[in-house]
């Protein structure tokens, strides 16, 4: 996997932990929370329904951050791009940091997000620079929640369908937008059963591959019901237990997003080195 292979080249052991925070922009026009400090409606329903609201919203720009740590080593992988929630497609430019030896970071990865598949360019590890790698996300032990160095924003929202024990943490300002902050845990298996068909296979794979089904989250939802920011904390096993903190930020709703898939001849068919 991209994240794990990069870190094995950087250190003897890799794991992922901590947290990345970012801020977004936008507006809201709905009524504020009541005088008792509670938002209108059921907090769990607001979180579970976030993926449906995004699908109706169409597209958005996104920034991602994934912090990783093990044995005193900490790295952060950042991404930026756009997502078409209606058509379940997106494109990210993922920036890997300088490794622990101080060498320059990897050439940014271009990632195309599609239902059931992840395409990566500048993959390295024996892949020619002009070729793409295609990975079936339903065969990944993490369902591409970690593999690409960024949690697919579509899957990140769908994962909230399994939310439980949701509490309202109050209203906050996120780069000028009033958002409602919710905390809770989501169950990967439960989310998979409720997920949209295009995403279900990846979440089913993650439910089998993660050491824990329960995933703590912080979700920030604007007054129109749109997910603006979500932070998940995963526990994953790969040569030891890996703790992963992944943050997805959404802003610029309505920005056009065009994803052009590579021709079959541009997809690498050889063996990928570790």
PDB file of C-alpha atoms in Angstrom, residues 12-266:
ATOM      1  CA  UNK A  12      12.248   0.194   9.985  1.00  0.00           C
ATOM      2  CA  UNK A  13       8.661   0.142  11.231  1.00  0.00           C
ATOM      3  CA  UNK A  14       5.625   2.120  10.165  1.00  0.00           C
ATOM      4  CA  UNK A  15       2.492   3.085  11.962  1.00  0.00           C
ATOM      5  CA  UNK A  16       0.042   5.802  11.712  1.00  0.00           C
ATOM      6  CA  UNK A  17      -1.408   8.132  14.372  1.00  0.00           C
ATOM      7  CA  UNK A  18      -2.309  11.611  15.545  1.00  0.00           C
ATOM      8  CA  UNK A  19      -4.459  14.112  13.830  1.00  0.00           C
ATOM      9  CA  UNK A  20      -4.564  16.669  11.018  1.00  0.00           C
ATOM     10  CA  UNK A  21      -6.781  19.716  11.204  1.00  0.00           C
ATOM     11  CA  UNK A  22      -7.779  22.130   8.521  1.00  0.00           C
ATOM     12  CA  UNK A  23     -10.445  24.789   8.015  1.00  0.00           C
ATOM     13  CA  UNK A  24     -12.970  25.526   5.297  1.00  0.00           C
ATOM     14  CA  UNK A  25     -15.158  28.261   3.957  1.00  0.00           C
ATOM     15  CA  UNK A  26     -18.740  28.824   2.909  1.00  0.00           C
ATOM     16  CA  UNK A  27     -21.991  30.188   4.269  1.00  0.00           C
ATOM     17  CA  UNK A  28     -25.141  29.136   6.055  1.00  0.00           C
ATOM     18  CA  UNK A  29     -28.644  30.500   6.379  1.00  0.00           C
ATOM     19  CA  UNK A  30     -30.597  28.125   8.596  1.00  0.00           C
ATOM     20  CA  UNK A  31     -31.961  28.863  12.042  1.00  0.00           C
ATOM     21  CA  UNK A  32     -29.478  28.715  14.916  1.00  0.00           C
ATOM     22  CA  UNK A  33     -29.552  26.136  17.681  1.00  0.00           C
ATOM     23  CA  UNK A  34     -32.180  26.498  20.378  1.00  0.00           C
ATOM     24  CA  UNK A  35     -31.758  28.433  23.604  1.00  0.00           C
ATOM     25  CA  UNK A  36     -30.766  25.236  25.418  1.00  0.00           C
ATOM     26  CA  UNK A  37     -27.730  24.891  23.176  1.00  0.00           C
ATOM     27  CA  UNK A  38     -29.089  21.849  21.361  1.00  0.00           C
ATOM     28  CA  UNK A  39     -29.348  21.709  17.566  1.00  0.00           C
ATOM     29  CA  UNK A  40     -32.718  21.090  15.930  1.00  0.00           C
ATOM     30  CA  UNK A  41     -33.461  17.398  15.465  1.00  0.00           C
ATOM     31  CA  UNK A  42     -31.616  14.230  16.380  1.00  0.00           C
ATOM     32  CA  UNK A  43     -27.770  14.478  16.393  1.00  0.00           C
ATOM     33  CA  UNK A  44     -27.354  10.867  15.225  1.00  0.00           C
ATOM     34  CA  UNK A  45     -29.769  11.414  12.325  1.00  0.00           C
ATOM     35  CA  UNK A  46     -27.896  14.559  11.245  1.00  0.00           C
ATOM     36  CA  UNK A  47     -24.609  12.656  11.117  1.00  0.00           C
ATOM     37  CA  UNK A  48     -25.984   9.518   9.467  1.00  0.00           C
ATOM     38  CA  UNK A  49     -27.709  11.573   6.793  1.00  0.00           C
ATOM     39  CA  UNK A  50     -24.634  13.643   5.876  1.00  0.00           C
ATOM     40  CA  UNK A  51     -23.711  11.431   2.898  1.00  0.00           C
ATOM     41  CA  UNK A  52     -27.175  11.851   1.368  1.00  0.00           C
ATOM     42  CA  UNK A  53     -26.987  15.634   1.720  1.00  0.00           C
ATOM     43  CA  UNK A  54     -23.583  15.667  -0.001  1.00  0.00           C
ATOM     44  CA  UNK A  55     -24.947  13.592  -2.880  1.00  0.00           C
ATOM     45  CA  UNK A  56     -27.703  16.161  -3.374  1.00  0.00           C
ATOM     46  CA  UNK A  57     -25.180  19.008  -3.098  1.00  0.00           C
ATOM     47  CA  UNK A  58     -23.262  17.685  -6.114  1.00  0.00           C
ATOM     48  CA  UNK A  59     -19.580  18.565  -5.883  1.00  0.00           C
ATOM     49  CA  UNK A  60     -17.062  20.217  -3.581  1.00  0.00           C
ATOM     50  CA  UNK A  61     -13.400  20.966  -3.179  1.00  0.00           C
ATOM     51  CA  UNK A  62     -11.532  19.013  -0.551  1.00  0.00           C
ATOM     52  CA  UNK A  63      -8.369  18.995   1.522  1.00  0.00           C
ATOM     53  CA  UNK A  64      -7.185  15.948   3.393  1.00  0.00           C
ATOM     54  CA  UNK A  65      -4.568  15.242   6.037  1.00  0.00           C
ATOM     55  CA  UNK A  66      -3.389  11.974   7.515  1.00  0.00           C
ATOM     56  CA  UNK A  67      -0.943  11.961  10.427  1.00  0.00           C
ATOM     57  CA  UNK A  68       1.120   8.838  11.047  1.00  0.00           C
ATOM     58  CA  UNK A  69       3.414   7.938  13.923  1.00  0.00           C
ATOM     59  CA  UNK A  70       5.318   4.942  15.241  1.00  0.00           C
ATOM     60  CA  UNK A  71       8.361   4.496  17.374  1.00  0.00           C
ATOM     61  CA  UNK A  72       8.799   8.234  17.740  1.00  0.00           C
ATOM     62  CA  UNK A  73       8.478   8.864  13.983  1.00  0.00           C
ATOM     63  CA  UNK A  74       5.710  11.212  12.830  1.00  0.00           C
ATOM     64  CA  UNK A  75       4.771  12.048   9.258  1.00  0.00           C
ATOM     65  CA  UNK A  76       1.824  13.869   7.720  1.00  0.00           C
ATOM     66  CA  UNK A  77       0.466  13.193   4.244  1.00  0.00           C
ATOM     67  CA  UNK A  78      -1.694  15.939   2.737  1.00  0.00           C
ATOM     68  CA  UNK A  79      -4.006  15.975  -0.243  1.00  0.00           C
ATOM     69  CA  UNK A  80      -6.064  18.479  -2.196  1.00  0.00           C
ATOM     70  CA  UNK A  81      -8.583  18.200  -5.011  1.00  0.00           C
ATOM     71  CA  UNK A  82     -12.267  17.915  -5.840  1.00  0.00           C
ATOM     72  CA  UNK A  83     -15.062  15.393  -5.426  1.00  0.00           C
ATOM     73  CA  UNK A  84     -18.262  14.810  -7.394  1.00  0.00           C
ATOM     74  CA  UNK A  85     -20.531  13.243  -4.778  1.00  0.00           C
ATOM     75  CA  UNK A  86     -23.405  12.784  -7.198  1.00  0.00           C
ATOM     76  CA  UNK A  87     -21.335  10.603  -9.560  1.00  0.00           C
ATOM     77  CA  UNK A  88     -19.074   9.117  -6.859  1.00  0.00           C
ATOM     78  CA  UNK A  89     -15.829  10.296  -8.439  1.00  0.00           C
ATOM     79  CA  UNK A  90     -12.973  12.545  -7.404  1.00  0.00           C
ATOM     80  CA  UNK A  91      -9.382  13.585  -7.974  1.00  0.00           C
ATOM     81  CA  UNK A  92      -6.675  14.288  -5.400  1.00  0.00           C
ATOM     82  CA  UNK A  93      -3.079  15.438  -5.518  1.00  0.00           C
ATOM     83  CA  UNK A  94      -1.437  13.711  -2.550  1.00  0.00           C
ATOM     84  CA  UNK A  95       1.816  15.115  -1.192  1.00  0.00           C
ATOM     85  CA  UNK A  96       4.108  12.730   0.671  1.00  0.00           C
ATOM     86  CA  UNK A  97       6.528  14.419   3.093  1.00  0.00           C
ATOM     87  CA  UNK A  98      10.283  14.186   3.307  1.00  0.00           C
ATOM     88  CA  UNK A  99      11.196  10.870   4.903  1.00  0.00           C
ATOM     89  CA  UNK A 100      12.783  10.445   8.295  1.00  0.00           C
ATOM     90  CA  UNK A 101      16.281  10.438   6.807  1.00  0.00           C
ATOM     91  CA  UNK A 102      15.733  13.981   5.596  1.00  0.00           C
ATOM     92  CA  UNK A 103      15.493  13.108   1.912  1.00  0.00           C
ATOM     93  CA  UNK A 104      13.088  15.043  -0.266  1.00  0.00           C
ATOM     94  CA  UNK A 105       9.508  13.863  -0.405  1.00  0.00           C
ATOM     95  CA  UNK A 106       8.083  11.642  -3.105  1.00  0.00           C
ATOM     96  CA  UNK A 107       6.760  13.248  -6.295  1.00  0.00           C
ATOM     97  CA  UNK A 108       3.102  14.109  -5.585  1.00  0.00           C
ATOM     98  CA  UNK A 109       0.695  11.295  -6.371  1.00  0.00           C
ATOM     99  CA  UNK A 110      -2.293  11.941  -8.602  1.00  0.00           C
ATOM    100  CA  UNK A 111      -5.194   9.832  -7.414  1.00  0.00           C
ATOM    101  CA  UNK A 112      -8.505   9.231  -9.159  1.00  0.00           C
ATOM    102  CA  UNK A 113     -11.334   8.051  -6.939  1.00  0.00           C
ATOM    103  CA  UNK A 114     -14.047   5.957  -8.583  1.00  0.00           C
ATOM    104  CA  UNK A 115     -16.650   3.431  -7.396  1.00  0.00           C
ATOM    105  CA  UNK A 116     -14.693   0.328  -6.442  1.00  0.00           C
ATOM    106  CA  UNK A 117     -11.322   1.464  -7.781  1.00  0.00           C
ATOM    107  CA  UNK A 118      -8.392   3.762  -6.977  1.00  0.00           C
ATOM    108  CA  UNK A 119      -6.091   4.967  -9.779  1.00  0.00           C
ATOM    109  CA  UNK A 120      -2.645   6.329  -8.895  1.00  0.00           C
ATOM    110  CA  UNK A 121       0.023   8.043 -11.023  1.00  0.00           C
ATOM    111  CA  UNK A 122       3.632   8.688  -9.937  1.00  0.00           C
ATOM    112  CA  UNK A 123       3.187   5.586  -7.861  1.00  0.00           C
ATOM    113  CA  UNK A 124       6.903   4.747  -7.814  1.00  0.00           C
ATOM    114  CA  UNK A 125       8.012   1.295  -6.606  1.00  0.00           C
ATOM    115  CA  UNK A 126       8.894   0.091 -10.086  1.00  0.00           C
ATOM    116  CA  UNK A 127       5.993   1.736 -11.921  1.00  0.00           C
ATOM    117  CA  UNK A 128       6.963   3.893 -14.951  1.00  0.00           C
ATOM    118  CA  UNK A 129       6.270   7.591 -14.435  1.00  0.00           C
ATOM    119  CA  UNK A 130       3.839   7.700 -17.369  1.00  0.00           C
ATOM    120  CA  UNK A 131       1.736   4.768 -16.161  1.00  0.00           C
ATOM    121  CA  UNK A 132      -1.221   4.494 -13.817  1.00  0.00           C
ATOM    122  CA  UNK A 133      -1.822   1.808 -11.205  1.00  0.00           C
ATOM    123  CA  UNK A 134      -5.378   0.587 -10.727  1.00  0.00           C
ATOM    124  CA  UNK A 135      -6.350  -0.955  -7.385  1.00  0.00           C
ATOM    125  CA  UNK A 136      -9.659  -2.663  -6.675  1.00  0.00           C
ATOM    126  CA  UNK A 137     -10.645  -1.061  -3.374  1.00  0.00           C
ATOM    127  CA  UNK A 138     -12.957  -3.945  -2.510  1.00  0.00           C
ATOM    128  CA  UNK A 139      -9.866  -6.156  -2.197  1.00  0.00           C
ATOM    129  CA  UNK A 140      -7.978  -3.812   0.141  1.00  0.00           C
ATOM    130  CA  UNK A 141      -7.918  -4.777   3.794  1.00  0.00           C
ATOM    131  CA  UNK A 142      -8.699  -1.162   4.712  1.00  0.00           C
ATOM    132  CA  UNK A 143     -11.148  -0.418   1.878  1.00  0.00           C
ATOM    133  CA  UNK A 144      -8.997   2.604   0.906  1.00  0.00           C
ATOM    134  CA  UNK A 145      -9.596   4.343   4.203  1.00  0.00           C
ATOM    135  CA  UNK A 146      -5.802   4.452   4.615  1.00  0.00           C
ATOM    136  CA  UNK A 147      -4.104   3.004   1.507  1.00  0.00           C
ATOM    137  CA  UNK A 148      -3.980   6.107  -0.682  1.00  0.00           C
ATOM    138  CA  UNK A 149      -2.598   8.351   2.052  1.00  0.00           C
ATOM    139  CA  UNK A 150      -5.996  10.047   2.193  1.00  0.00           C
ATOM    140  CA  UNK A 151      -9.404   8.729   3.136  1.00  0.00           C
ATOM    141  CA  UNK A 152     -11.642   8.899   0.075  1.00  0.00           C
ATOM    142  CA  UNK A 153     -14.013  11.804   0.988  1.00  0.00           C
ATOM    143  CA  UNK A 154     -16.980   9.864  -0.400  1.00  0.00           C
ATOM    144  CA  UNK A 155     -16.183   6.856   1.777  1.00  0.00           C
ATOM    145  CA  UNK A 156     -15.448   9.128   4.752  1.00  0.00           C
ATOM    146  CA  UNK A 157     -18.995  10.499   4.551  1.00  0.00           C
ATOM    147  CA  UNK A 158     -20.555   7.067   3.960  1.00  0.00           C
ATOM    148  CA  UNK A 159     -18.726   5.737   7.001  1.00  0.00           C
ATOM    149  CA  UNK A 160     -20.850   8.044   9.151  1.00  0.00           C
ATOM    150  CA  UNK A 161     -23.957   6.022   8.269  1.00  0.00           C
ATOM    151  CA  UNK A 162     -22.918   3.677  11.068  1.00  0.00           C
ATOM    152  CA  UNK A 163     -22.780   6.484  13.665  1.00  0.00           C
ATOM    153  CA  UNK A 164     -23.862   5.734  17.210  1.00  0.00           C
ATOM    154  CA  UNK A 165     -23.499   7.323  20.645  1.00  0.00           C
ATOM    155  CA  UNK A 166     -23.557  10.719  18.940  1.00  0.00           C
ATOM    156  CA  UNK A 167     -23.413  13.815  21.111  1.00  0.00           C
ATOM    157  CA  UNK A 168     -23.696  17.471  20.169  1.00  0.00           C
ATOM    158  CA  UNK A 169     -20.562  19.408  21.193  1.00  0.00           C
ATOM    159  CA  UNK A 170     -21.843  22.875  20.335  1.00  0.00           C
ATOM    160  CA  UNK A 171     -21.703  25.375  17.508  1.00  0.00           C
ATOM    161  CA  UNK A 172     -18.341  26.536  16.187  1.00  0.00           C
ATOM    162  CA  UNK A 173     -16.919  28.819  13.528  1.00  0.00           C
ATOM    163  CA  UNK A 174     -15.065  27.052  10.725  1.00  0.00           C
ATOM    164  CA  UNK A 175     -13.321  29.726   8.630  1.00  0.00           C
ATOM    165  CA  UNK A 176     -16.368  31.971   8.762  1.00  0.00           C
ATOM    166  CA  UNK A 177     -19.022  29.257   8.495  1.00  0.00           C
ATOM    167  CA  UNK A 178     -21.173  28.327  11.476  1.00  0.00           C
ATOM    168  CA  UNK A 179     -21.047  24.564  11.941  1.00  0.00           C
ATOM    169  CA  UNK A 180     -22.445  22.110  14.457  1.00  0.00           C
ATOM    170  CA  UNK A 181     -19.841  19.875  16.034  1.00  0.00           C
ATOM    171  CA  UNK A 182     -20.826  16.259  16.717  1.00  0.00           C
ATOM    172  CA  UNK A 183     -18.808  13.532  18.424  1.00  0.00           C
ATOM    173  CA  UNK A 184     -19.408   9.820  18.459  1.00  0.00           C
ATOM    174  CA  UNK A 185     -18.313   6.477  17.140  1.00  0.00           C
ATOM    175  CA  UNK A 186     -19.245   4.754  13.914  1.00  0.00           C
ATOM    176  CA  UNK A 187     -19.308   1.038  13.266  1.00  0.00           C
ATOM    177  CA  UNK A 188     -17.671   0.039   9.965  1.00  0.00           C
ATOM    178  CA  UNK A 189     -19.805  -3.068   9.519  1.00  0.00           C
ATOM    179  CA  UNK A 190     -23.007  -1.190  10.244  1.00  0.00           C
ATOM    180  CA  UNK A 191     -21.982   1.580   7.842  1.00  0.00           C
ATOM    181  CA  UNK A 192     -21.287  -1.017   5.136  1.00  0.00           C
ATOM    182  CA  UNK A 193     -24.795  -2.439   5.460  1.00  0.00           C
ATOM    183  CA  UNK A 194     -26.321   1.039   5.088  1.00  0.00           C
ATOM    184  CA  UNK A 195     -23.900   2.422   2.506  1.00  0.00           C
ATOM    185  CA  UNK A 196     -24.659   3.344  -1.084  1.00  0.00           C
ATOM    186  CA  UNK A 197     -24.086   0.398  -3.467  1.00  0.00           C
ATOM    187  CA  UNK A 198     -21.017   2.042  -5.049  1.00  0.00           C
ATOM    188  CA  UNK A 199     -19.283   2.258  -1.673  1.00  0.00           C
ATOM    189  CA  UNK A 200     -20.553  -0.860   0.071  1.00  0.00           C
ATOM    190  CA  UNK A 201     -17.831  -3.212  -1.203  1.00  0.00           C
ATOM    191  CA  UNK A 202     -14.982  -1.036   0.070  1.00  0.00           C
ATOM    192  CA  UNK A 203     -16.546  -0.676   3.516  1.00  0.00           C
ATOM    193  CA  UNK A 204     -17.251  -4.415   3.697  1.00  0.00           C
ATOM    194  CA  UNK A 205     -13.552  -5.013   3.038  1.00  0.00           C
ATOM    195  CA  UNK A 206     -12.607  -2.508   5.745  1.00  0.00           C
ATOM    196  CA  UNK A 207     -14.961  -4.183   8.225  1.00  0.00           C
ATOM    197  CA  UNK A 208     -12.981  -7.397   7.771  1.00  0.00           C
ATOM    198  CA  UNK A 209      -9.517  -5.801   7.699  1.00  0.00           C
ATOM    199  CA  UNK A 210      -9.556  -3.377  10.624  1.00  0.00           C
ATOM    200  CA  UNK A 211      -8.711  -4.648  14.095  1.00  0.00           C
ATOM    201  CA  UNK A 212     -11.662  -2.696  15.515  1.00  0.00           C
ATOM    202  CA  UNK A 213     -15.032  -1.994  13.918  1.00  0.00           C
ATOM    203  CA  UNK A 214     -15.577   1.010  16.179  1.00  0.00           C
ATOM    204  CA  UNK A 215     -14.181   4.274  14.775  1.00  0.00           C
ATOM    205  CA  UNK A 216     -14.308   7.483  16.870  1.00  0.00           C
ATOM    206  CA  UNK A 217     -15.126  10.620  14.891  1.00  0.00           C
ATOM    207  CA  UNK A 218     -15.648  14.367  15.086  1.00  0.00           C
ATOM    208  CA  UNK A 219     -18.033  15.699  12.428  1.00  0.00           C
ATOM    209  CA  UNK A 220     -18.743  19.341  11.621  1.00  0.00           C
ATOM    210  CA  UNK A 221     -22.003  19.963   9.731  1.00  0.00           C
ATOM    211  CA  UNK A 222     -23.292  23.312   8.482  1.00  0.00           C
ATOM    212  CA  UNK A 223     -26.851  24.580   8.873  1.00  0.00           C
ATOM    213  CA  UNK A 224     -27.778  23.135   5.482  1.00  0.00           C
ATOM    214  CA  UNK A 225     -26.837  19.664   6.654  1.00  0.00           C
ATOM    215  CA  UNK A 226     -23.628  19.485   4.616  1.00  0.00           C
ATOM    216  CA  UNK A 227     -20.583  17.813   6.099  1.00  0.00           C
ATOM    217  CA  UNK A 228     -17.799  20.402   6.221  1.00  0.00           C
ATOM    218  CA  UNK A 229     -15.145  18.524   8.134  1.00  0.00           C
ATOM    219  CA  UNK A 230     -14.753  15.045   9.578  1.00  0.00           C
ATOM    220  CA  UNK A 231     -11.931  13.453  11.530  1.00  0.00           C
ATOM    221  CA  UNK A 232     -11.775   9.676  11.944  1.00  0.00           C
ATOM    222  CA  UNK A 233      -9.400   7.736  14.184  1.00  0.00           C
ATOM    223  CA  UNK A 234      -8.751   4.215  12.926  1.00  0.00           C
ATOM    224  CA  UNK A 235      -6.956   1.231  14.410  1.00  0.00           C
ATOM    225  CA  UNK A 236      -5.355  -0.926  11.730  1.00  0.00           C
ATOM    226  CA  UNK A 237      -3.076  -3.977  11.775  1.00  0.00           C
ATOM    227  CA  UNK A 238      -0.093  -4.100   9.400  1.00  0.00           C
ATOM    228  CA  UNK A 239       3.094  -5.537  10.927  1.00  0.00           C
ATOM    229  CA  UNK A 240       1.749  -4.353  14.243  1.00  0.00           C
ATOM    230  CA  UNK A 241      -1.128  -2.129  15.342  1.00  0.00           C
ATOM    231  CA  UNK A 242      -1.312   1.159  13.451  1.00  0.00           C
ATOM    232  CA  UNK A 243      -3.333   4.080  14.794  1.00  0.00           C
ATOM    233  CA  UNK A 244      -4.517   6.412  12.042  1.00  0.00           C
ATOM    234  CA  UNK A 245      -6.026   9.860  12.322  1.00  0.00           C
ATOM    235  CA  UNK A 246      -7.493  11.158   9.061  1.00  0.00           C
ATOM    236  CA  UNK A 247      -9.139  14.544   8.479  1.00  0.00           C
ATOM    237  CA  UNK A 248     -11.270  15.468   5.468  1.00  0.00           C
ATOM    238  CA  UNK A 249     -12.314  19.064   4.816  1.00  0.00           C
ATOM    239  CA  UNK A 250     -15.026  20.043   2.308  1.00  0.00           C
ATOM    240  CA  UNK A 251     -15.622  23.540   0.931  1.00  0.00           C
ATOM    241  CA  UNK A 252     -16.372  25.335  -2.346  1.00  0.00           C
ATOM    242  CA  UNK A 253     -19.595  23.442  -2.939  1.00  0.00           C
ATOM    243  CA  UNK A 254     -20.728  23.496  -6.570  1.00  0.00           C
ATOM    244  CA  UNK A 255     -17.199  23.812  -7.983  1.00  0.00           C
ATOM    245  CA  UNK A 256     -17.121  21.681 -11.180  1.00  0.00           C
ATOM    246  CA  UNK A 257     -15.109  18.468 -10.863  1.00  0.00           C
ATOM    247  CA  UNK A 258     -13.972  16.575 -13.954  1.00  0.00           C
ATOM    248  CA  UNK A 259     -12.403  13.128 -13.667  1.00  0.00           C
ATOM    249  CA  UNK A 260     -10.920  11.559 -16.807  1.00  0.00           C
ATOM    250  CA  UNK A 261     -10.010   7.896 -16.386  1.00  0.00           C
ATOM    251  CA  UNK A 262      -6.810   6.647 -18.048  1.00  0.00           C
ATOM    252  CA  UNK A 263      -6.979   4.519 -21.195  1.00  0.00           C
ATOM    253  CA  UNK A 264      -6.390   0.805 -20.683  1.00  0.00           C
ATOM    254  CA  UNK A 265      -2.992   1.091 -22.384  1.00  0.00           C
ATOM    255  CA  UNK A 266      -1.872   3.633 -19.789  1.00  0.00           C
TER     256      UNK A 266
END
